[in-house]
């Protein structure tokens, strides 16, 4: 069974500074995907960044980067130059990359989340 | 390009009643997944539909059932509602081939009294 652990219930950062949100995972699968989602108070899950288990380079998307350390089973999210609008709940998630009949499927397993608060 | 839409936005039901939640996937997506998110928790996978069939199911009782229509939209039905079913229900759509991202809708907030 897959498991995602986010050990930081809450994090605070000053505007314009960088912040790292921790995520560790556990799986026996060789092929999997790691995701980070942002959930504002409105409730909608917003996709931020994706890392495949076989990707050798760390993923980057604008101000977001994923620090992927496969041997340590960690996939930390780094947000550079924090903005007030970054204040939200952040979830790390894993998806097993099952395949059948030429199609892919697989549920997302989420961590408990980290509430990020950006101070002006 | 319309994203994932869900209806209704909010719903209040009484214990023992039945509820139906609806989801329209992002244009071009053929796979729909449903998640339950209790307050302060991460979402929990309920089930996934592809080609009008349930393809994968999480650890939820049979009171939770679903359906996918030929236009890929989907419904989540919950029978015999319990107080513990109060949660945000999120629908996510994805492509069965290619990139593995799931796009989420705004959710339906269900309150059971």
CSV table of N, CA and C in Angstrom, one decimal, chain A residues 2-9 22-26 34-37 39 45 89-95 108-115, chain B residues 35-45:
chain,number,residue,atom,x,y,z
A,2,UNK,N,0.4,2.3,-0.7
A,2,UNK,CA,1.1,3.5,-0.7
A,2,UNK,C,0.8,4.4,0.5
A,3,UNK,N,1.8,5.2,0.9
A,3,UNK,CA,1.6,6.1,2.0
A,3,UNK,C,2.3,7.4,1.7
A,4,UNK,N,1.7,8.5,2.0
A,4,UNK,CA,2.3,9.8,1.9
A,4,UNK,C,2.4,10.4,3.3
A,5,UNK,N,3.5,11.0,3.7
A,5,UNK,CA,3.6,11.6,5.0
A,5,UNK,C,4.1,13.0,4.9
A,6,UNK,N,3.3,13.9,5.4
A,6,UNK,CA,3.7,15.4,5.5
A,6,UNK,C,3.7,15.7,7.0
A,7,UNK,N,4.9,16.0,7.4
A,7,UNK,CA,5.1,16.1,8.9
A,7,UNK,C,4.9,17.5,9.4
A,8,UNK,N,4.7,18.5,8.5
A,8,UNK,CA,4.6,19.9,8.9
A,8,UNK,C,3.1,20.3,8.8
A,9,UNK,N,2.4,20.4,9.9
A,9,UNK,CA,1.0,20.8,9.9
A,9,UNK,C,0.9,22.2,9.4
A,22,UNK,N,7.8,19.6,3.2
A,22,UNK,CA,8.4,18.3,3.2
A,22,UNK,C,7.3,17.2,2.8
A,23,UNK,N,7.8,16.2,2.2
A,23,UNK,CA,6.9,15.1,1.8
A,23,UNK,C,7.8,13.8,1.7
A,24,UNK,N,7.4,12.8,2.4
A,24,UNK,CA,8.0,11.5,2.2
A,24,UNK,C,7.0,10.5,1.8
A,25,UNK,N,7.4,9.5,1.1
A,25,UNK,CA,6.4,8.5,0.6
A,25,UNK,C,6.9,7.1,0.8
A,26,UNK,N,6.0,6.2,0.7
A,26,UNK,CA,6.3,4.8,0.9
A,26,UNK,C,5.6,4.0,-0.2
A,34,UNK,N,4.6,11.5,-8.6
A,34,UNK,CA,4.4,12.3,-7.4
A,34,UNK,C,3.9,13.7,-7.8
A,35,UNK,N,2.9,14.1,-7.0
A,35,UNK,CA,2.3,15.4,-7.4
A,35,UNK,C,2.2,16.3,-6.1
A,36,UNK,N,2.2,17.6,-6.4
A,36,UNK,CA,1.8,18.6,-5.4
A,36,UNK,C,0.6,19.4,-5.9
A,37,UNK,N,-0.3,19.5,-5.0
A,37,UNK,CA,-1.5,20.3,-5.2
A,37,UNK,C,-1.6,21.4,-4.2
A,39,UNK,N,-4.5,23.9,-2.3
A,39,UNK,CA,-5.9,24.0,-2.1
A,39,UNK,C,-6.2,25.3,-1.3
A,45,UNK,N,-8.8,21.9,-5.8
A,45,UNK,CA,-7.4,21.4,-5.9
A,45,UNK,C,-6.7,21.9,-7.1
A,89,UNK,N,-3.5,25.5,1.7
A,89,UNK,CA,-3.1,24.2,2.1
A,89,UNK,C,-2.4,23.5,0.9
A,90,UNK,N,-1.3,22.8,1.2
A,90,UNK,CA,-0.6,22.1,0.2
A,90,UNK,C,-0.6,20.6,0.4
A,91,UNK,N,-0.9,19.9,-0.6
A,91,UNK,CA,-0.9,18.4,-0.5
A,91,UNK,C,0.1,17.8,-1.4
A,92,UNK,N,0.8,16.8,-0.9
A,92,UNK,CA,1.6,15.9,-1.6
A,92,UNK,C,0.8,14.7,-2.0
A,93,UNK,N,0.9,14.1,-3.2
A,93,UNK,CA,0.2,13.0,-3.5
A,93,UNK,C,1.0,12.1,-4.4
A,94,UNK,N,0.6,10.8,-4.4
A,94,UNK,CA,1.3,9.8,-5.2
A,94,UNK,C,0.3,9.1,-6.0
A,95,UNK,N,0.7,8.7,-7.3
A,95,UNK,CA,-0.2,7.9,-8.1
A,95,UNK,C,0.5,6.7,-8.6
A,108,UNK,N,-5.0,8.6,-6.8
A,108,UNK,CA,-4.1,9.5,-6.0
A,108,UNK,C,-4.2,9.2,-4.5
A,109,UNK,N,-3.1,9.0,-3.9
A,109,UNK,CA,-3.0,8.9,-2.4
A,109,UNK,C,-2.4,10.2,-1.9
A,110,UNK,N,-3.1,10.8,-1.0
A,110,UNK,CA,-2.7,12.1,-0.5
A,110,UNK,C,-2.2,12.0,0.9
A,111,UNK,N,-1.3,13.0,1.2
A,111,UNK,CA,-0.9,13.2,2.6
A,111,UNK,C,-1.9,14.0,3.3
A,112,UNK,N,-1.5,14.4,4.6
A,112,UNK,CA,-2.4,15.1,5.4
A,112,UNK,C,-2.4,16.6,5.1
A,113,UNK,N,-1.4,17.1,4.4
A,113,UNK,CA,-1.4,18.5,4.0
A,113,UNK,C,-0.6,19.4,5.0
A,114,UNK,N,-0.1,20.5,4.4
A,114,UNK,CA,0.6,21.5,5.2
A,114,UNK,C,0.0,22.8,4.9
A,115,UNK,N,-0.4,23.6,6.0
A,115,UNK,CA,-1.0,24.9,5.8
A,115,UNK,C,0.2,25.9,5.7
B,35,UNK,N,-13.3,11.7,-4.9
B,35,UNK,CA,-12.6,11.7,-3.6
B,35,UNK,C,-13.5,12.3,-2.6
B,36,UNK,N,-13.3,11.8,-1.3
B,36,UNK,CA,-14.0,12.4,-0.2
B,36,UNK,C,-12.9,13.1,0.7
B,37,UNK,N,-13.2,14.3,1.1
B,37,UNK,CA,-12.2,15.1,1.9
B,37,UNK,C,-12.9,15.5,3.2
B,38,UNK,N,-12.6,14.9,4.3
B,38,UNK,CA,-13.2,15.3,5.6
B,38,UNK,C,-12.4,16.6,6.0
B,39,UNK,N,-13.0,17.4,6.9
B,39,UNK,CA,-12.4,18.6,7.3
B,39,UNK,C,-11.0,18.4,7.9
B,40,UNK,N,-10.0,19.1,7.4
B,40,UNK,CA,-8.7,19.1,7.9
B,40,UNK,C,-7.9,17.8,7.5
B,41,UNK,N,-8.4,17.1,6.6
B,41,UNK,CA,-7.8,15.8,6.1
B,41,UNK,C,-7.4,15.9,4.6
B,42,UNK,N,-6.6,15.0,4.2
B,42,UNK,CA,-6.4,14.9,2.8
B,42,UNK,C,-7.5,14.1,2.1
B,43,UNK,N,-7.7,14.3,0.8
B,43,UNK,CA,-8.7,13.6,0.1
B,43,UNK,C,-8.5,12.1,0.1
B,44,UNK,N,-9.6,11.3,0.2
B,44,UNK,CA,-9.5,9.9,0.2
B,44,UNK,C,-10.2,9.4,-1.1
B,45,UNK,N,-9.6,8.5,-1.8
B,45,UNK,CA,-10.1,8.0,-3.1
B,45,UNK,C,-11.4,7.1,-2.9
